[in-house]
CSV table of C-alpha atoms in Angstrom, one decimal:
chain,number,residue,atom,x,y,z
A,193,UNK,CA,8.4,143.6,134.2
A,194,UNK,CA,9.7,147.2,134.3
A,195,UNK,CA,7.7,150.4,132.9
A,196,UNK,CA,7.5,151.1,129.3
A,197,UNK,CA,10.8,153.0,127.8
A,198,UNK,CA,10.1,156.3,126.0
A,199,UNK,CA,11.5,156.9,122.7
A,200,UNK,CA,14.4,159.0,124.2
A,201,UNK,CA,15.3,156.3,127.0
A,202,UNK,CA,15.5,153.7,124.1
A,203,UNK,CA,17.8,155.8,122.3
A,204,UNK,CA,19.7,156.4,125.4
A,205,UNK,CA,19.9,152.5,126.0
A,206,UNK,CA,21.0,151.6,122.7
A,207,UNK,CA,23.9,154.1,122.5
A,208,UNK,CA,24.8,153.3,126.5
A,209,UNK,CA,25.3,149.5,125.3
A,210,UNK,CA,28.0,150.7,122.4
A,211,UNK,CA,29.9,152.7,124.8
A,212,UNK,CA,30.0,150.3,127.5
A,213,UNK,CA,31.4,148.1,125.0
A,214,UNK,CA,34.4,150.2,124.0
A,215,UNK,CA,32.5,152.3,121.7
A,216,UNK,CA,31.9,149.6,119.2
A,217,UNK,CA,29.6,146.6,119.0
A,218,UNK,CA,28.0,143.7,116.9
A,219,UNK,CA,24.6,144.3,115.7
A,220,UNK,CA,23.7,141.0,117.4
A,221,UNK,CA,25.4,142.0,120.6
A,222,UNK,CA,23.6,145.3,120.5
A,223,UNK,CA,20.1,143.7,120.4
A,224,UNK,CA,20.5,141.5,123.5
A,225,UNK,CA,22.2,144.0,125.4
A,226,UNK,CA,19.4,146.8,124.7
A,227,UNK,CA,16.8,144.2,124.9
A,228,UNK,CA,14.9,145.3,121.7
A,229,UNK,CA,13.7,143.1,118.8
A,230,UNK,CA,15.5,142.9,115.9
A,231,UNK,CA,12.5,144.9,114.0
A,232,UNK,CA,12.6,147.7,116.5
A,233,UNK,CA,16.4,147.7,116.6
A,234,UNK,CA,16.7,148.4,112.8
A,235,UNK,CA,14.0,151.1,113.3
A,236,UNK,CA,16.1,153.1,115.8
A,237,UNK,CA,19.1,152.2,113.8
A,238,UNK,CA,18.0,153.9,110.5
A,239,UNK,CA,17.2,157.0,113.1
A,240,UNK,CA,20.5,157.2,114.6
A,241,UNK,CA,22.2,156.5,111.6
A,242,UNK,CA,20.4,159.9,110.0
A,243,UNK,CA,21.4,161.9,112.8
A,244,UNK,CA,24.8,160.8,112.8
A,245,UNK,CA,25.1,159.3,116.3
A,246,UNK,CA,26.2,156.0,115.1
A,247,UNK,CA,28.3,154.7,112.0
A,248,UNK,CA,28.2,151.4,110.8
A,249,UNK,CA,32.1,149.8,109.5
A,250,UNK,CA,33.0,146.8,108.6
A,251,UNK,CA,35.4,144.6,110.3
A,252,UNK,CA,37.5,142.0,108.6
A,253,UNK,CA,38.4,138.6,110.1
A,254,UNK,CA,41.1,136.2,109.1
A,255,UNK,CA,39.0,133.2,109.9
A,256,UNK,CA,36.0,134.8,107.6
A,257,UNK,CA,35.8,135.2,104.0
A,258,UNK,CA,33.4,138.2,104.1
A,259,UNK,CA,33.8,141.2,106.3
A,260,UNK,CA,31.3,141.7,109.6
A,261,UNK,CA,28.9,144.9,110.3
A,262,UNK,CA,30.1,146.6,113.3
A,263,UNK,CA,28.4,149.7,115.4
A,264,UNK,CA,30.7,152.3,116.6
A,265,UNK,CA,29.2,155.7,118.5
A,266,UNK,CA,30.2,158.8,117.2
A,267,UNK,CA,31.4,161.8,118.9
A,268,UNK,CA,28.0,163.5,118.6
A,269,UNK,CA,26.5,160.1,120.1
A,270,UNK,CA,28.9,160.5,123.0
A,271,UNK,CA,27.1,164.0,123.5
A,272,UNK,CA,24.0,163.0,123.3
A,273,UNK,CA,24.5,160.5,126.2
A,274,UNK,CA,26.4,163.0,128.2
A,275,UNK,CA,23.3,165.3,127.7
A,276,UNK,CA,20.9,162.5,128.5
A,277,UNK,CA,22.6,162.0,131.9
A,278,UNK,CA,22.1,165.6,132.5
A,279,UNK,CA,18.7,165.6,131.7
A,280,UNK,CA,18.2,162.5,134.0
A,281,UNK,CA,19.9,164.1,136.8
A,282,UNK,CA,17.5,167.4,136.5
A,283,UNK,CA,14.6,164.9,136.6
A,284,UNK,CA,15.5,163.3,139.3
A,285,UNK,CA,17.0,166.4,141.1
A,286,UNK,CA,13.9,168.5,140.4
A,287,UNK,CA,11.2,165.7,141.3
A,288,UNK,CA,9.9,165.4,137.5
B,35,UNK,CA,-4.1,203.9,156.4
B,36,UNK,CA,-4.1,200.5,154.8
B,37,UNK,CA,-0.2,199.1,154.6
B,38,UNK,CA,1.0,197.1,151.9
B,39,UNK,CA,4.8,197.4,152.0
B,40,UNK,CA,6.9,197.0,155.2
B,41,UNK,CA,10.7,197.9,154.4
B,42,UNK,CA,13.0,199.2,156.9
B,43,UNK,CA,14.4,202.4,155.2
B,44,UNK,CA,18.2,200.7,155.6
B,45,UNK,CA,17.3,197.7,153.8
B,46,UNK,CA,15.8,199.8,150.4
B,47,UNK,CA,17.2,198.6,147.6
B,48,UNK,CA,18.4,195.4,149.1
B,49,UNK,CA,15.5,193.7,148.7
B,50,UNK,CA,15.5,194.7,144.8
B,51,UNK,CA,19.0,193.3,144.6
B,52,UNK,CA,18.1,189.9,146.1
B,53,UNK,CA,14.6,189.4,144.3
B,54,UNK,CA,16.7,190.7,141.1
B,55,UNK,CA,19.5,187.2,142.0
B,56,UNK,CA,16.3,185.0,142.8
B,57,UNK,CA,14.7,186.4,139.2
B,58,UNK,CA,17.8,185.3,137.3
B,59,UNK,CA,18.0,181.8,138.7
B,60,UNK,CA,14.4,181.3,138.0
B,61,UNK,CA,14.7,182.1,134.5
B,62,UNK,CA,17.8,180.1,134.3
B,63,UNK,CA,15.6,176.9,135.6
B,64,UNK,CA,13.0,177.7,133.2
B,65,UNK,CA,15.2,178.2,130.3
B,66,UNK,CA,16.8,174.7,130.9
B,67,UNK,CA,13.6,173.0,131.7
B,68,UNK,CA,12.4,174.4,128.4
B,69,UNK,CA,15.1,172.9,126.6
B,70,UNK,CA,14.4,169.5,127.9
B,71,UNK,CA,10.7,169.9,126.8
B,72,UNK,CA,11.6,170.5,123.3
B,73,UNK,CA,13.9,167.8,123.3
B,74,UNK,CA,11.6,165.1,125.1
B,75,UNK,CA,8.1,166.6,124.4
B,76,UNK,CA,7.0,165.6,127.9
B,77,UNK,CA,4.8,168.2,129.0
B,78,UNK,CA,5.9,167.8,132.7
B,79,UNK,CA,9.0,169.9,131.7
B,80,UNK,CA,6.9,172.4,129.9
B,81,UNK,CA,5.0,173.1,133.0
B,82,UNK,CA,7.7,173.0,135.2
B,83,UNK,CA,9.7,175.8,132.9
B,84,UNK,CA,6.1,177.5,133.0
B,85,UNK,CA,6.1,177.4,136.7
B,86,UNK,CA,9.2,179.0,136.8
B,87,UNK,CA,8.6,182.0,134.9
B,88,UNK,CA,6.0,182.3,137.1
B,89,UNK,CA,8.0,183.1,139.5
B,90,UNK,CA,10.4,185.0,137.2
B,91,UNK,CA,7.2,187.1,136.5
B,92,UNK,CA,5.9,187.3,140.0
B,93,UNK,CA,9.6,188.7,141.3
B,94,UNK,CA,9.8,191.2,138.4
B,95,UNK,CA,6.4,192.5,139.4
B,96,UNK,CA,7.4,193.3,142.8
B,97,UNK,CA,10.7,194.6,141.8
B,98,UNK,CA,9.0,197.1,139.8
B,99,UNK,CA,6.3,198.2,142.5
B,100,UNK,CA,9.0,198.7,145.3
B,101,UNK,CA,11.4,200.5,142.3
B,102,UNK,CA,8.2,203.1,142.3
B,103,UNK,CA,7.7,203.1,146.1
B,104,UNK,CA,11.4,204.0,146.5
B,105,UNK,CA,12.3,206.3,143.5
B,106,UNK,CA,10.3,210.0,142.8
B,107,UNK,CA,11.6,209.6,139.2
B,108,UNK,CA,9.7,206.7,138.5
B,109,UNK,CA,7.0,207.2,140.6
B,110,UNK,CA,6.2,210.8,138.9
B,111,UNK,CA,6.5,208.8,135.3
B,112,UNK,CA,4.0,206.0,136.3
B,113,UNK,CA,1.7,208.5,137.4
B,114,UNK,CA,1.7,210.2,134.2
B,115,UNK,CA,1.4,207.3,131.9
B,116,UNK,CA,-1.1,205.3,134.1
B,117,UNK,CA,-2.8,208.5,136.0
B,118,UNK,CA,-5.3,209.4,133.1
B,119,UNK,CA,-6.0,205.8,132.5
B,120,UNK,CA,-7.3,205.8,136.3
B,121,UNK,CA,-9.4,208.8,136.2
B,122,UNK,CA,-9.1,211.8,138.9
B,123,UNK,CA,-11.6,210.3,141.3
B,124,UNK,CA,-9.7,207.4,142.3
B,125,UNK,CA,-6.7,207.0,144.7
B,126,UNK,CA,-4.1,206.2,141.8
B,127,UNK,CA,-1.3,205.3,144.8
B,128,UNK,CA,-3.5,202.9,146.4
B,129,UNK,CA,-5.0,201.4,143.2
B,130,UNK,CA,-1.6,200.8,141.8
B,131,UNK,CA,-0.3,199.0,144.8
B,132,UNK,CA,-3.4,197.2,145.2
B,133,UNK,CA,-2.9,195.9,141.7
B,134,UNK,CA,0.5,195.2,141.3
B,135,UNK,CA,0.3,192.9,144.9
B,136,UNK,CA,-2.8,191.4,143.1
B,137,UNK,CA,-0.8,190.3,140.1
B,138,UNK,CA,2.0,189.2,142.2
B,139,UNK,CA,0.0,187.0,144.8
B,140,UNK,CA,-2.2,185.5,141.8
B,141,UNK,CA,0.8,184.8,139.8
B,142,UNK,CA,3.5,183.5,142.8
B,143,UNK,CA,0.6,181.2,144.3
B,144,UNK,CA,0.0,179.9,140.9
B,145,UNK,CA,3.3,179.0,140.5
B,146,UNK,CA,3.6,177.3,144.1
B,147,UNK,CA,0.9,175.2,142.7
B,148,UNK,CA,2.0,174.0,139.8
B,149,UNK,CA,5.3,173.1,141.6
B,150,UNK,CA,3.4,171.3,144.2
B,151,UNK,CA,1.0,169.1,141.5
B,152,UNK,CA,4.5,168.2,139.2
B,153,UNK,CA,6.9,167.4,142.4
B,154,UNK,CA,3.7,164.8,143.1
B,155,UNK,CA,4.4,161.5,141.6
B,156,UNK,CA,2.0,160.7,138.7
B,157,UNK,CA,0.4,157.4,140.5
B,158,UNK,CA,-0.2,159.6,143.3
B,159,UNK,CA,-2.6,161.9,140.7
B,160,UNK,CA,-5.7,161.3,140.3
B,161,UNK,CA,-7.6,160.1,137.3
B,162,UNK,CA,-7.8,162.8,134.4
B,163,UNK,CA,-11.4,164.1,135.0
B,164,UNK,CA,-10.6,164.5,138.7
B,165,UNK,CA,-7.3,166.2,138.1
B,166,UNK,CA,-8.8,168.6,136.1
B,167,UNK,CA,-11.7,169.4,138.6
B,168,UNK,CA,-9.1,169.6,141.1
B,169,UNK,CA,-6.7,172.0,139.6
B,170,UNK,CA,-10.2,174.4,138.9
B,171,UNK,CA,-10.8,174.2,142.5
B,172,UNK,CA,-7.3,175.6,143.3
B,173,UNK,CA,-7.5,178.2,140.8
B,174,UNK,CA,-10.5,179.2,142.1
B,175,UNK,CA,-9.1,179.3,145.4
B,176,UNK,CA,-5.7,181.0,144.3
B,177,UNK,CA,-8.1,183.7,142.8
B,178,UNK,CA,-9.9,184.1,146.1
B,179,UNK,CA,-6.9,184.1,148.1
B,180,UNK,CA,-5.3,186.7,146.1
B,181,UNK,CA,-8.6,189.4,146.4
B,182,UNK,CA,-8.6,188.5,150.2
B,183,UNK,CA,-4.7,188.9,150.5
B,184,UNK,CA,-5.2,192.4,149.2
B,185,UNK,CA,-6.9,193.2,152.6
B,186,UNK,CA,-5.4,191.3,155.0
B,187,UNK,CA,-1.8,190.4,153.3
B,188,UNK,CA,-0.8,187.6,155.7
B,189,UNK,CA,-3.5,185.3,153.9
B,190,UNK,CA,-1.3,184.9,150.8
B,191,UNK,CA,1.9,184.4,152.8
B,192,UNK,CA,-0.1,181.6,154.6
B,193,UNK,CA,-1.3,179.8,151.8
B,194,UNK,CA,2.0,180.2,150.2
B,195,UNK,CA,3.5,178.4,153.4
B,196,UNK,CA,1.0,175.7,153.0
B,197,UNK,CA,1.5,174.7,149.4
B,198,UNK,CA,5.3,175.1,149.8
B,199,UNK,CA,4.8,172.9,153.1
B,200,UNK,CA,3.3,170.2,150.9
B,201,UNK,CA,6.0,170.5,147.9
B,202,UNK,CA,8.7,170.3,150.6
B,203,UNK,CA,7.4,167.0,151.9
B,204,UNK,CA,6.8,165.4,148.2
B,205,UNK,CA,10.4,166.7,147.6
B,206,UNK,CA,11.4,164.7,150.7
B,207,UNK,CA,9.7,161.6,149.3
B,208,UNK,CA,11.7,162.1,145.9
B,209,UNK,CA,14.9,162.7,147.9
B,210,UNK,CA,14.2,158.6,149.3
B,211,UNK,CA,13.1,157.3,146.1
B,212,UNK,CA,16.3,158.6,144.2
B,213,UNK,CA,18.3,156.9,146.6
B,214,UNK,CA,18.9,159.7,148.7
B,215,UNK,CA,20.1,161.8,145.6
B,216,UNK,CA,22.4,164.8,147.0
B,217,UNK,CA,21.0,167.4,144.6
B,218,UNK,CA,17.1,166.0,145.4
B,219,UNK,CA,18.2,167.0,149.2
B,220,UNK,CA,19.5,170.7,147.9
B,221,UNK,CA,16.0,171.3,146.1
B,222,UNK,CA,14.2,170.2,149.1
B,223,UNK,CA,16.1,172.5,151.3
B,224,UNK,CA,15.9,175.3,149.2
B,225,UNK,CA,12.4,175.0,148.8
B,226,UNK,CA,12.4,174.7,152.7
B,227,UNK,CA,14.0,177.8,152.7
B,228,UNK,CA,11.6,179.8,150.6
B,229,UNK,CA,8.7,178.1,152.9
B,230,UNK,CA,10.7,179.9,155.8
B,231,UNK,CA,10.7,183.0,153.9
B,232,UNK,CA,7.1,183.2,153.8
B,233,UNK,CA,7.1,182.4,157.7
B,234,UNK,CA,9.1,185.6,158.1
B,235,UNK,CA,7.1,187.8,155.7
B,236,UNK,CA,3.5,186.9,157.9
B,237,UNK,CA,5.3,188.9,161.1
B,238,UNK,CA,6.2,192.0,159.2
B,239,UNK,CA,3.5,193.8,160.5
B,240,UNK,CA,5.0,193.0,164.1
B,241,UNK,CA,8.7,193.6,163.0
B,242,UNK,CA,10.0,195.4,160.2
B,243,UNK,CA,13.4,193.3,160.2
B,244,UNK,CA,11.3,190.0,159.2
B,245,UNK,CA,11.1,191.7,156.4
B,246,UNK,CA,14.8,191.7,155.9
B,247,UNK,CA,15.1,188.2,157.3
B,248,UNK,CA,12.3,186.7,154.6
B,249,UNK,CA,14.2,188.1,151.8
B,250,UNK,CA,17.6,186.8,153.0
B,251,UNK,CA,16.0,183.3,153.4
B,252,UNK,CA,14.6,183.9,149.9
B,253,UNK,CA,17.9,184.5,148.4
B,254,UNK,CA,19.6,181.8,150.4
B,255,UNK,CA,16.4,179.6,148.8
B,256,UNK,CA,17.1,180.1,145.3
B,257,UNK,CA,21.0,180.3,145.8
B,258,UNK,CA,20.8,176.6,146.7
B,259,UNK,CA,18.4,176.0,143.8
B,260,UNK,CA,21.2,177.5,141.4
B,261,UNK,CA,23.9,175.2,143.0
B,262,UNK,CA,21.9,172.3,142.4
B,263,UNK,CA,21.1,173.0,138.8
B,264,UNK,CA,24.9,173.7,138.6
B,265,UNK,CA,25.6,170.4,140.0
B,266,UNK,CA,23.1,168.9,137.5
B,267,UNK,CA,24.5,170.9,134.3
B,268,UNK,CA,28.3,170.4,134.8
B,269,UNK,CA,27.6,166.2,134.8
């Protein structure tokens, strides 16, 4: 089993999972992709919504009567991902 | 007469320029590491930033001291300001240069030591109690070496070589552990250049031209650090 992820790493994993799915993902898929429990994911989702790194939209399907929720990565979220990648590169390069 | 400075006259001023550039690079890296510390709240970024601030401070002290040495008006100004504090009996020039050199040594050795500790991976560090006692021992040794270095200047450079050599080894391990990351390689080579510059400084008493070589190697090391920093932050 890998080392415990820090708070920032968790946020990065969540946002990266959304980005890898083309910028939009269903909550259930996000839970599996980011390897988080439902409770923990909801906690982080509230924080990410507050910081405007993600937004929640509703999608309508022909076969379904009610709309389903989807999570979308915002521009701010994309910027965070880029900054975090630079941070990781700096950490690796300077041996921190 | 005890000689602290060995700059060949044809190199006067160039060393200040080189060190000014190195100072800017050190502060750039310090500021970015501090920014990461504010975001992540992880102490290692704070310590790393502090280490580069110490390097910058050491370079600034050296630049100021050499500027006083090179420039008569500045020298007269410093004597006017600090002379009364020193008193009539003491040789002001000797005291000023020794104090400045002592400050330069303590701060620079502190920075190398901090970088050495940070470049060690956490699993190789001892438990907290022993880590604190180990650091206390090293701080004591740095102060002792700085005092001795005031009388035998090459002691400072030899200690720097040892610390930097161990740091280069740590960075080589880091290069291998990061799947041969090219930026990790650049950082390792940069510290190798800085170590080589200190080797050159050891021999300035024999050939004053070694001072110029040392300054050039030091500048190359910092320029390589700048290059690695730019590659990292440009993404």
